CSV table of C-alpha atoms and ligand atoms in Angstrom, one decimal:
chain,number,residue,atom,x,y,z
E,1,MET,CA,62.3,-93.8,-191.3
E,2,ASN,CA,58.1,-94.5,-190.6
E,3,GLY,CA,57.7,-91.8,-188.1
E,4,TYR,CA,59.3,-87.8,-187.7
E,5,LEU,CA,62.8,-87.3,-187.3
E,6,TRP,CA,62.5,-85.3,-184.3
E,7,GLN,CA,60.0,-84.8,-181.4
E,8,GLY,CA,59.6,-82.8,-177.9
E,9,PHE,CA,59.1,-85.7,-174.8
E,10,ASN,CA,60.0,-83.7,-172.0
E,11,TYR,CA,57.1,-82.1,-170.0
E,12,GLY,CA,54.6,-84.1,-172.2
E,13,GLY,CA,57.2,-82.5,-174.7
E,14,ARG,CA,56.1,-78.5,-174.2
E,15,TYR,CA,57.4,-76.4,-171.7
E,16,THR,CA,55.2,-73.6,-171.2
E,17,ASP,CA,55.9,-70.5,-168.1
E,18,SER,CA,53.0,-68.2,-166.6
E,19,MET,CA,56.4,-66.3,-165.0
E,20,ASP,CA,57.8,-65.7,-168.8
E,21,ARG,CA,54.9,-65.4,-172.0
E,22,TYR,CA,57.7,-66.1,-174.0
E,23,CYS,CA,58.5,-68.9,-172.6
E,24,ASP,CA,57.3,-71.8,-174.9
E,25,MET,CA,59.5,-74.2,-175.6
E,26,MET,CA,59.8,-77.8,-177.0
E,27,ALA,CA,62.3,-80.7,-175.2
E,28,THR,CA,63.6,-83.2,-177.3
E,29,CYS,CA,66.9,-86.4,-178.0
E,30,LEU,CA,70.1,-84.5,-179.2
E,31,ALA,CA,70.6,-88.0,-179.9
E,32,SER,CA,67.8,-87.7,-183.3
E,33,PRO,CA,69.8,-88.0,-186.4
E,34,ASN,CA,69.4,-84.8,-187.8
E,35,GLY,CA,71.5,-82.4,-187.7
E,36,LEU,CA,68.8,-80.7,-184.9
E,37,SER,CA,72.1,-80.6,-182.6
E,38,ASP,CA,74.5,-78.9,-185.6
E,39,TYR,CA,71.8,-76.3,-185.7
E,40,ARG,CA,71.6,-75.7,-182.3
E,41,ILE,CA,75.4,-75.2,-181.6
E,42,ALA,CA,75.6,-72.5,-185.4
E,43,CYS,CA,72.1,-70.6,-183.6
E,44,ASN,CA,74.3,-70.6,-180.7
E,45,ASP,CA,77.4,-68.7,-183.1
E,46,ARG,CA,75.5,-66.6,-184.7
E,47,MET,CA,73.8,-65.1,-181.0
E,48,LEU,CA,77.7,-64.8,-179.8
E,49,ASP,CA,78.9,-63.6,-182.6
E,50,ARG,CA,75.7,-60.3,-182.8
E,51,TYR,CA,75.4,-60.0,-179.0
E,52,ASP,CA,77.3,-59.2,-176.1
E,53,VAL,CA,76.7,-62.5,-174.0
E,54,ASP,CA,78.8,-62.6,-170.7
E,55,GLY,CA,76.9,-65.9,-170.5
E,56,MET,CA,74.8,-68.7,-171.0
E,57,TYR,CA,72.3,-71.5,-168.7
E,58,ILE,CA,71.5,-74.1,-169.4
E,59,ASP,CA,67.8,-75.8,-168.1
E,60,ASP,CA,67.8,-78.9,-167.3
E,61,ASN,CA,71.2,-80.2,-168.9
E,62,LEU,CA,69.4,-84.3,-168.1
E,63,ALA,CA,70.2,-87.7,-169.5
E,64,TYR,CA,66.4,-88.7,-169.7
E,65,VAL,CA,65.7,-91.8,-171.4
E,66,CYS,CA,64.4,-91.1,-175.0
E,67,THR,CA,61.3,-93.0,-176.2
E,68,LEU,CA,61.4,-93.1,-179.4
E,69,GLN,CA,64.0,-95.7,-180.4
E,70,ALA,CA,62.6,-96.4,-183.7
E,71,GLU,CA,62.4,-93.4,-185.0
E,72,HIS,CA,66.4,-92.0,-183.4
E,73,ALA,CA,66.8,-95.0,-184.3
E,74,HIS,CA,68.7,-96.1,-180.8
E,75,PRO,CA,70.3,-98.7,-179.7
E,76,GLU,CA,68.4,-99.5,-176.6
E,77,ALA,CA,65.1,-98.9,-176.0
E,78,ALA,CA,65.3,-97.2,-173.2
E,79,TYR,CA,68.4,-94.9,-174.5
E,80,ASP,CA,69.6,-92.2,-172.5
E,81,CYS,CA,72.2,-90.3,-174.8
E,82,LEU,CA,74.6,-89.7,-172.5
E,83,ILE,CA,77.1,-89.7,-175.6
E,84,GLU,CA,75.0,-87.0,-177.5
E,85,LEU,CA,74.8,-85.2,-174.1
E,86,HIS,CA,78.2,-85.0,-173.9
E,87,GLU,CA,79.0,-84.0,-177.2
E,88,MET,CA,76.7,-81.0,-177.2
E,89,ASN,CA,77.9,-79.7,-174.4
E,90,TRP,CA,81.4,-80.0,-175.6
E,91,LYS,CA,80.6,-78.4,-178.6
E,92,ARG,CA,78.7,-75.4,-176.8
E,93,ARG,CA,81.7,-74.8,-174.8
E,94,GLN,CA,84.2,-74.8,-177.6
E,95,SER,CA,82.0,-72.4,-179.4
E,96,LEU,CA,81.9,-69.9,-176.1
E,97,ARG,CA,86.3,-70.5,-176.0
E,98,ALA,CA,86.3,-69.6,-179.4
E,99,ARG,CA,83.6,-66.3,-179.5
E,100,ARG,CA,83.9,-65.8,-175.6
E,101,PRO,CA,86.2,-67.5,-173.4
E,102,HIS,CA,84.9,-65.5,-170.3
E,103,ALA,CA,81.6,-66.4,-170.5
E,104,VAL,CA,80.4,-68.5,-167.5
E,105,LEU,CA,78.8,-71.4,-168.8
E,106,ILE,CA,75.9,-73.1,-166.0
E,107,ASP,CA,74.0,-75.8,-166.5
E,108,HIS,CA,71.1,-77.6,-163.5
E,109,CYS,CA,71.8,-80.6,-163.4
E,110,ALA,CA,70.3,-83.4,-161.4
E,111,ARG,CA,69.7,-86.0,-163.4
E,112,ALA,CA,72.9,-88.2,-164.4
E,113,THR,CA,76.0,-86.1,-162.5
E,114,VAL,CA,78.6,-87.5,-164.2
E,115,GLN,CA,81.7,-86.6,-166.3
E,116,PRO,CA,80.2,-86.8,-169.5
E,117,VAL,CA,77.4,-85.3,-168.7
E,118,ILE,CA,78.2,-82.1,-166.1
E,119,CYS,CA,82.5,-81.6,-167.1
E,120,ASP,CA,81.5,-79.0,-169.7
E,121,PHE,CA,79.9,-76.4,-167.1
E,122,ASP,CA,82.1,-73.2,-164.3
E,123,ALA,CA,79.0,-73.7,-162.6
E,124,HIS,CA,76.4,-76.3,-161.5
E,125,LEU,CA,72.8,-75.7,-159.9
E,126,TYR,CA,71.8,-78.5,-158.0
E,127,GLY,CA,68.4,-79.8,-158.4
E,128,GLU,CA,67.2,-76.0,-159.6
E,129,GLY,CA,65.6,-75.0,-155.7
E,130,TYR,CA,64.0,-78.5,-155.5
E,131,THR,CA,63.9,-78.8,-151.4
E,132,PHE,CA,66.3,-82.0,-151.0
E,133,PRO,CA,64.8,-84.8,-149.1
E,134,SER,CA,66.8,-84.7,-146.7
E,135,LEU,CA,70.4,-83.5,-146.3
E,136,GLU,CA,71.7,-86.6,-146.6
E,137,ALA,CA,70.1,-87.6,-149.5
E,138,TYR,CA,71.9,-83.8,-150.5
E,139,TRP,CA,74.9,-85.2,-149.7
E,140,ALA,CA,74.6,-88.7,-152.2
E,141,GLN,CA,73.3,-86.4,-155.1
E,142,TYR,CA,75.2,-83.0,-154.8
E,143,GLY,CA,77.3,-82.7,-152.2
E,144,ALA,CA,80.0,-85.7,-152.4
E,145,PHE,CA,81.4,-84.9,-155.9
E,146,LYS,CA,81.5,-81.4,-155.2
E,147,GLY,CA,80.9,-79.8,-157.9
E,148,MET,CA,83.4,-81.4,-159.7
E,149,ASP,CA,85.5,-78.6,-159.3
E,150,ALA,CA,83.1,-76.3,-161.0
E,151,GLN,CA,81.1,-74.0,-158.9
E,152,GLY,CA,78.2,-75.5,-157.4
E,153,CYS,CA,75.4,-73.1,-156.8
E,154,LEU,CA,71.5,-74.1,-154.7
E,155,TRP,CA,68.4,-72.2,-155.0
E,156,PRO,CA,66.2,-70.9,-152.4
E,157,GLY,CA,62.0,-71.6,-153.0
E,158,GLY,CA,60.7,-69.4,-155.3
E,159,LYS,CA,56.8,-70.1,-156.5
E,160,ASP,CA,56.6,-74.4,-156.3
E,161,LEU,CA,56.1,-74.9,-152.6
E,162,ASP,CA,58.1,-77.8,-153.3
E,163,ARG,CA,61.5,-76.0,-153.1
E,164,SER,CA,64.2,-74.4,-150.6
E,165,ALA,CA,63.2,-71.6,-148.2
E,166,THR,CA,66.1,-69.3,-147.8
E,167,GLU,CA,66.9,-70.7,-144.6
E,168,VAL,CA,67.3,-74.0,-144.7
E,169,ALA,CA,68.7,-73.8,-148.6
E,170,TYR,CA,71.4,-72.1,-146.0
E,171,ASN,CA,71.7,-75.4,-144.1
E,172,TYR,CA,72.6,-77.2,-147.0
E,173,ASP,CA,75.1,-74.3,-148.3
E,174,LEU,CA,77.1,-74.1,-144.7
E,175,LEU,CA,76.8,-77.4,-144.0
E,176,GLY,CA,77.9,-78.4,-147.5
E,177,GLY,CA,81.2,-75.6,-148.2
E,178,GLY,CA,79.7,-72.8,-148.4
E,179,GLY,CA,79.4,-70.4,-151.7
E,180,GLN,CA,76.4,-72.0,-153.2
E,181,TYR,CA,73.4,-70.0,-152.7
E,182,MET,CA,72.5,-68.5,-155.3
E,183,TYR,CA,70.1,-65.3,-156.1
E,184,ILE,CA,67.5,-65.0,-159.1
E,185,ASP,CA,67.0,-61.1,-158.5
E,186,TRP,CA,63.1,-61.3,-158.8
E,187,ARG,CA,62.7,-62.5,-155.6
E,188,LEU,CA,63.9,-59.1,-154.2
E,189,TYR,CA,60.6,-57.6,-155.4
E,190,PRO,CA,57.7,-59.9,-153.8
E,191,GLU,CA,55.2,-57.2,-153.9
E,192,LYS,CA,56.0,-56.2,-157.4
E,193,PHE,CA,56.1,-59.8,-159.0
E,194,ALA,CA,53.2,-62.3,-158.3
E,195,TYR,CA,54.9,-65.4,-158.8
E,196,ALA,CA,57.1,-64.2,-155.9
E,197,ALA,CA,54.8,-65.5,-153.4
E,198,GLY,CA,56.6,-66.5,-150.3
E,199,VAL,CA,59.5,-65.6,-150.4
E,200,ALA,CA,59.6,-63.9,-146.7
E,201,LYS,CA,59.8,-59.7,-145.9
E,202,ASP,CA,63.0,-61.0,-144.5
E,203,GLU,CA,65.3,-62.6,-147.1
E,204,VAL,CA,67.1,-60.0,-147.2
E,205,PRO,CA,69.0,-59.8,-144.1
E,206,ILE,CA,69.4,-63.5,-144.0
E,207,LEU,CA,71.3,-63.2,-147.1
E,208,ARG,CA,73.1,-60.3,-146.0
E,209,ALA,CA,74.1,-62.1,-142.7
E,210,TYR,CA,74.5,-65.4,-144.0
E,211,ASN,CA,77.0,-64.0,-147.2
E,212,TRP,CA,78.9,-61.7,-145.5
E,213,ALA,CA,79.8,-64.1,-143.0
E,214,GLN,CA,81.2,-66.1,-145.6
E,215,TYR,CA,83.0,-63.3,-147.1
E,216,GLY,CA,84.2,-61.7,-143.4
E,217,PHE,CA,85.5,-65.7,-142.1
E,218,GLY,CA,87.5,-65.7,-146.2
E,219,MET,CA,86.2,-69.2,-146.9
E,220,TYR,CA,88.0,-69.2,-150.0
E,221,GLU,CA,91.3,-69.7,-147.9
E,222,SER,CA,89.3,-72.6,-145.9
E,223,THR,CA,89.2,-76.3,-145.4
E,224,PRO,CA,86.0,-77.9,-144.9
E,225,HIS,CA,85.5,-80.7,-142.1
E,226,TYR,CA,82.3,-81.9,-143.7
E,227,PHE,CA,79.6,-83.4,-141.4
E,228,ALA,CA,79.4,-85.9,-143.4
E,229,GLU,CA,82.4,-86.8,-143.7
E,230,SER,CA,83.8,-86.5,-140.3
E,231,ALA,CA,82.7,-88.4,-137.5
E,232,ASP,CA,86.3,-88.9,-136.7
E,233,LEU,CA,86.6,-85.5,-135.9
E,234,PHE,CA,83.5,-84.4,-134.4
E,235,ALA,CA,79.9,-85.6,-133.5
E,236,THR,CA,76.7,-83.6,-132.9
E,237,ASP,CA,74.7,-85.6,-129.8
E,238,ALA,CA,71.1,-86.7,-131.8
E,239,PRO,CA,70.7,-87.6,-135.5
E,240,GLY,CA,69.4,-84.0,-137.5
E,241,ARG,CA,71.3,-82.4,-135.8
E,242,ARG,CA,74.5,-81.8,-137.8
E,243,ALA,CA,78.1,-79.4,-138.1
E,244,THR,CA,80.4,-79.0,-140.6
E,245,ILE,CA,83.3,-76.8,-139.0
E,246,TYR,CA,86.2,-74.8,-141.7
E,247,ARG,CA,89.4,-74.1,-140.7
E,248,ASN,CA,91.1,-70.6,-141.7
E,249,GLU,CA,94.3,-71.9,-143.2
E,250,THR,CA,95.9,-68.7,-143.5
E,251,TRP,CA,94.7,-67.3,-140.1
E,252,GLY,CA,93.6,-70.6,-138.1
E,253,ASP,CA,90.5,-69.4,-136.7
E,254,HIS,CA,87.3,-71.7,-137.2
E,255,LEU,CA,84.2,-71.0,-138.6
E,256,VAL,CA,81.6,-73.8,-136.5
E,257,VAL,CA,78.5,-74.2,-138.1
E,258,LEU,CA,75.2,-75.7,-136.4
E,259,ALA,CA,72.8,-77.0,-137.8
E,260,ASN,CA,69.2,-78.1,-136.4
E,261,MET,CA,67.7,-80.4,-139.8
E,262,ASN,CA,64.5,-81.3,-137.5
E,263,ALA,CA,61.3,-78.8,-137.7
E,264,GLU,CA,61.1,-77.2,-134.1
E,265,ALA,CA,63.5,-76.0,-132.5
E,266,GLU,CA,66.3,-77.8,-130.4
E,267,ASP,CA,69.7,-77.4,-128.0
E,268,VAL,CA,72.6,-78.6,-130.5
E,269,ALA,CA,76.1,-79.0,-129.5
E,270,LEU,CA,79.3,-80.4,-130.5
E,271,THR,CA,82.0,-82.9,-129.4
E,272,PHE,CA,85.5,-82.5,-130.7
E,273,ARG,CA,87.0,-86.2,-131.2
E,274,SER,CA,90.6,-85.2,-132.9
E,275,PRO,CA,90.8,-81.6,-132.2
E,276,GLY,CA,94.3,-81.9,-132.7
E,277,ARG,CA,93.6,-82.4,-136.5
E,278,LEU,CA,91.2,-80.1,-137.0
E,279,GLY,CA,94.0,-77.5,-135.8
E,280,LEU,CA,92.6,-76.8,-132.2
E,281,GLN,CA,95.0,-76.1,-129.2
E,282,PRO,CA,94.6,-77.1,-125.7
E,283,GLY,CA,96.2,-74.2,-124.2
E,284,GLY,CA,95.6,-70.8,-123.8
E,285,THR,CA,92.3,-68.5,-124.6
E,286,TYR,CA,90.0,-68.8,-127.4
E,287,ALA,CA,87.2,-66.2,-127.8
E,288,VAL,CA,84.2,-67.8,-128.8
E,289,LEU,CA,81.6,-65.5,-130.2
E,290,ASP,CA,78.0,-66.5,-131.2
E,291,VAL,CA,77.9,-64.7,-134.3
E,292,ASN,CA,74.1,-64.3,-135.1
E,293,ALA,CA,73.6,-63.2,-131.6
E,294,GLY,CA,75.9,-61.2,-130.7
E,295,GLU,CA,77.5,-63.5,-127.8
E,296,CYS,CA,80.6,-63.2,-126.7
E,297,ARG,CA,82.6,-65.5,-124.4
E,298,ARG,CA,86.4,-66.4,-123.7
E,299,GLU,CA,86.8,-70.3,-122.7
E,300,SER,CA,90.4,-71.8,-122.1
E,301,GLY,CA,92.0,-74.8,-124.9
E,302,ASP,CA,91.7,-76.7,-122.4
E,303,GLU,CA,88.0,-76.0,-121.2
E,304,LEU,CA,86.8,-76.2,-125.1
E,305,LEU,CA,88.2,-79.1,-126.2
E,306,ARG,CA,87.4,-81.1,-123.0
E,307,ARG,CA,83.5,-80.3,-123.3
E,308,GLY,CA,83.1,-78.8,-126.9
E,309,LEU,CA,80.6,-76.7,-127.6
E,310,ALA,CA,77.1,-76.2,-126.8
E,311,GLY,CA,75.3,-74.0,-129.2
E,312,GLY,CA,72.0,-73.3,-126.9
E,313,ARG,CA,68.7,-73.4,-128.8
E,314,VAL,CA,69.0,-73.7,-133.0
E,315,PRO,CA,65.7,-72.7,-134.7
E,316,GLY,CA,63.7,-75.5,-136.8
E,317,ARG,CA,65.6,-76.1,-140.2
E,318,GLY,CA,68.2,-73.5,-138.8
E,319,LEU,CA,71.6,-72.8,-137.8
E,320,LYS,CA,74.3,-71.3,-136.2
E,321,LEU,CA,77.7,-70.1,-136.6
E,322,PHE,CA,80.5,-70.3,-134.4
E,323,HIS,CA,83.8,-68.3,-134.7
E,324,LEU,CA,86.3,-69.5,-133.2
E,325,ARG,CA,89.8,-67.2,-132.5
E,326,ARG,CA,92.8,-68.4,-130.4
E,327,LEU,CA,93.8,-65.2,-128.7
E,328,PRO,CA,97.8,-65.5,-128.3
E,329,ASP,CA,98.9,-62.7,-126.0
E,330,ASP,CA,97.3,-60.1,-123.6
E,331,GLY,CA,96.4,-57.6,-125.9
E,332,PRO,CA,93.6,-56.7,-128.7
E,333,ARG,CA,93.0,-58.9,-131.5
E,334,HIS,CA,90.4,-58.4,-134.5
E,335,LEU,CA,87.1,-61.0,-134.0
E,336,TRP,CA,84.9,-60.4,-136.7
E,337,GLY,CA,83.2,-57.9,-139.2
E,338,GLY,CA,85.0,-57.3,-142.6
E,339,LYS,CA,87.7,-59.3,-143.8
E,340,ARG,CA,90.7,-59.1,-142.3
E,341,ILE,CA,93.7,-58.2,-145.1
E,342,ALA,CA,95.9,-57.5,-143.1
E,343,GLU,CA,97.1,-57.2,-138.8
E,344,ARG,CA,100.0,-56.3,-137.4
E,345,ARG,CA,100.9,-55.7,-133.4
E,346,ASP,CA,102.9,-53.1,-132.6
E,347,ALA,CA,103.1,-54.1,-128.6
E,348,SER,CA,105.3,-51.4,-127.6
E,349,ALA,CA,103.8,-48.4,-129.1
E,350,GLY,CA,100.7,-50.6,-128.3
E,351,VAL,CA,99.0,-50.7,-131.5
E,352,LEU,CA,97.2,-52.6,-133.2
E,353,THR,CA,96.8,-51.4,-137.0
E,354,LEU,CA,93.9,-54.3,-139.2
E,355,GLU,CA,93.4,-53.8,-142.7
E,356,LEU,CA,89.6,-54.9,-143.5
E,357,GLN,CA,87.3,-55.1,-146.2
E,358,GLY,CA,83.6,-55.0,-147.1
E,359,PRO,CA,81.6,-55.4,-150.2
E,360,PRO,CA,81.6,-51.7,-151.0
E,361,GLY,CA,79.1,-49.5,-149.7
E,362,SER,CA,78.0,-51.9,-146.8
E,363,GLU,CA,78.2,-51.2,-143.1
E,364,GLN,CA,79.3,-54.1,-140.8
E,365,THR,CA,80.3,-54.0,-136.7
E,366,VAL,CA,83.5,-54.5,-136.0
E,367,ILE,CA,84.5,-56.4,-133.1
E,368,VAL,CA,87.5,-57.0,-131.3
E,369,ALA,CA,88.4,-59.0,-128.3
E,370,ALA,CA,89.5,-55.9,-125.7
E,371,GLY,CA,93.6,-56.4,-124.6
E,372,ALA,CA,94.7,-55.6,-121.3
E,373,GLU,CA,95.1,-52.4,-121.2
E,374,PRO,CA,91.4,-50.3,-121.3
E,375,ASN,CA,91.8,-47.6,-122.0
E,376,VAL,CA,92.3,-47.2,-125.7
E,377,GLU,CA,91.4,-45.1,-128.7
E,378,VAL,CA,90.3,-46.6,-132.2
E,379,ARG,CA,90.6,-44.2,-135.7
E,380,VAL,CA,88.7,-45.4,-139.2
E,381,ASP,CA,91.0,-44.8,-141.8
E,382,GLY,CA,92.8,-41.6,-139.3
E,383,ALA,CA,89.5,-40.5,-138.1
E,384,PRO,CA,88.3,-41.6,-134.3
E,385,ALA,CA,85.9,-43.9,-134.6
E,386,PRO,CA,83.0,-44.1,-132.1
E,387,PHE,CA,83.6,-47.2,-130.5
E,388,ARG,CA,81.8,-49.1,-127.3
E,389,LEU,CA,83.4,-51.5,-124.5
E,390,ASP,CA,81.3,-54.0,-124.1
E,391,PRO,CA,82.6,-54.8,-120.7
E,392,SER,CA,80.8,-58.5,-120.2
E,393,ARG,CA,81.9,-59.8,-123.0
E,394,ARG,CA,85.6,-58.4,-123.5
E,395,THR,CA,85.1,-57.2,-126.6
E,396,ILE,CA,85.1,-53.6,-128.3
E,397,HIS,CA,83.2,-52.9,-131.2
E,398,GLY,CA,81.8,-49.9,-133.6
E,399,ALA,CA,79.5,-49.5,-136.8
E,400,VAL,CA,82.6,-49.3,-140.4
E,401,ARG,CA,81.1,-48.6,-142.9
E,402,PHE,CA,83.0,-50.0,-146.4
E,403,GLY,CA,84.1,-48.1,-149.4
E,404,PRO,CA,85.8,-49.6,-152.8
E,405,ALA,CA,89.2,-49.9,-150.8
E,406,PRO,CA,90.5,-51.5,-147.6
E,407,VAL,CA,89.9,-50.1,-145.0
E,408,ARG,CA,92.1,-49.3,-142.1
E,409,VAL,CA,91.8,-49.6,-138.3
E,410,GLU,CA,93.6,-48.3,-135.6
E,411,VAL,CA,93.2,-49.7,-131.9
E,412,SER,CA,95.7,-47.7,-129.6
E,413,THR,CA,96.5,-47.3,-126.2
E,414,ALA,CA,96.7,-43.9,-126.8
E,415,GLY,CA,93.5,-43.2,-125.1
E,416,ARG,CA,92.9,-41.6,-122.4
E,417,ASP,CA,89.6,-42.2,-120.9
E,418,PRO,CA,87.4,-46.3,-121.1
E,419,LEU,CA,85.4,-45.8,-124.1
E,420,PRO,CA,81.7,-45.7,-123.8
E,421,GLU,CA,79.8,-48.5,-123.0
E,422,ALA,CA,77.5,-50.9,-124.7
E,423,PRO,CA,76.4,-54.3,-125.9
E,424,ILE,CA,77.5,-55.7,-128.6
E,425,PRO,CA,74.3,-55.5,-131.5
E,426,PRO,CA,72.9,-58.7,-133.2
E,427,GLY,CA,74.9,-59.2,-136.2
E,428,GLY,CA,72.5,-62.6,-137.8
E,429,PRO,CA,69.4,-62.9,-139.2
E,430,PRO,CA,65.9,-62.1,-137.7
E,431,ARG,CA,64.9,-64.5,-135.8
E,432,ARG,CA,62.0,-66.1,-136.5
I,1,LIG,ZN1,65.8,-90.6,-179.1
């Protein structure tokens, strides 16, 4: 050996960050035959033995090309360390399995998203939030492998101007399977931390709107029909306008994501090509709810399948969510607000009983498709609740506060008077 055993080479060899004054790191090649990886694992073991660690984030789990061929005795001049990176990740996984089996192991992946590099992780942070050049590029690099059975994560923007803005990050998330949006706590305090500059004031309402929508629809029990793989099922009408449709396998509801990837606001519409394969049926009546606006209308199944879904104006790099539920008879049915855990209708007693769950402490508008009987009474956990009738949208709705256990909502025809009237309040993120 005529040189050094190891040398940092990424980021010019040294990485510091103004956000964290303790961050002063060297990056190097773990393929270096010098015991560095064993030393790192021994440090991990010691940390796990001494502290109550419940997860680890591994930055830059990237198969970079090592430039120190002679010093590291690499077989090729440009050596990508795939085998050694896998070995290191596997050893770390074994260390966690032995000492802290419940701990979550997450990496930042971007380069070589292949099994040897990323298979040892529970979750992947896609590209650390750097703006994907296009939706198609995002799908080609991250979306299509669907996390390889791990959880995919997206970041919104940070101190770097080239990271995704919050709203367009939700386009990637909701067009690409949902549940990937990940948050960093300092973003909640843009006035306290200088590096959170650029975090929009309406970020919390946006997060709440899109996270609650996914929670309430039940993404975990749904089948996605992705924009990139569904040309035979449905179509949007122009480049940059994309849709993904989720079908809830428990309830048969659909959530349609209509996204505009273009910079300016545009009208986005969708036509169905094989509605039967999406689980949409002709005949009958569908309640169609524009989740963001709180607009609800009824359409016959025949009309819906023939005309498709006209989404109206969608903001530049924004999206709209439409919830579709087929109404099986003229009784009331839950549409939106909270996660529907159970729904029972006793037609002879004139009672619809719902069990709904929401994040504890949250308050959401619960929307129910009104039945044929106009005089109803609504009780929440047994107590009369001030629900309102929106006659033009044929819905009843009211604010419900959620706690640790599911809330029981009863809609009965025991009411002697019609409910007071009021329009559904908008439920989506603030308009920009
Ligand atoms: Zn090397």
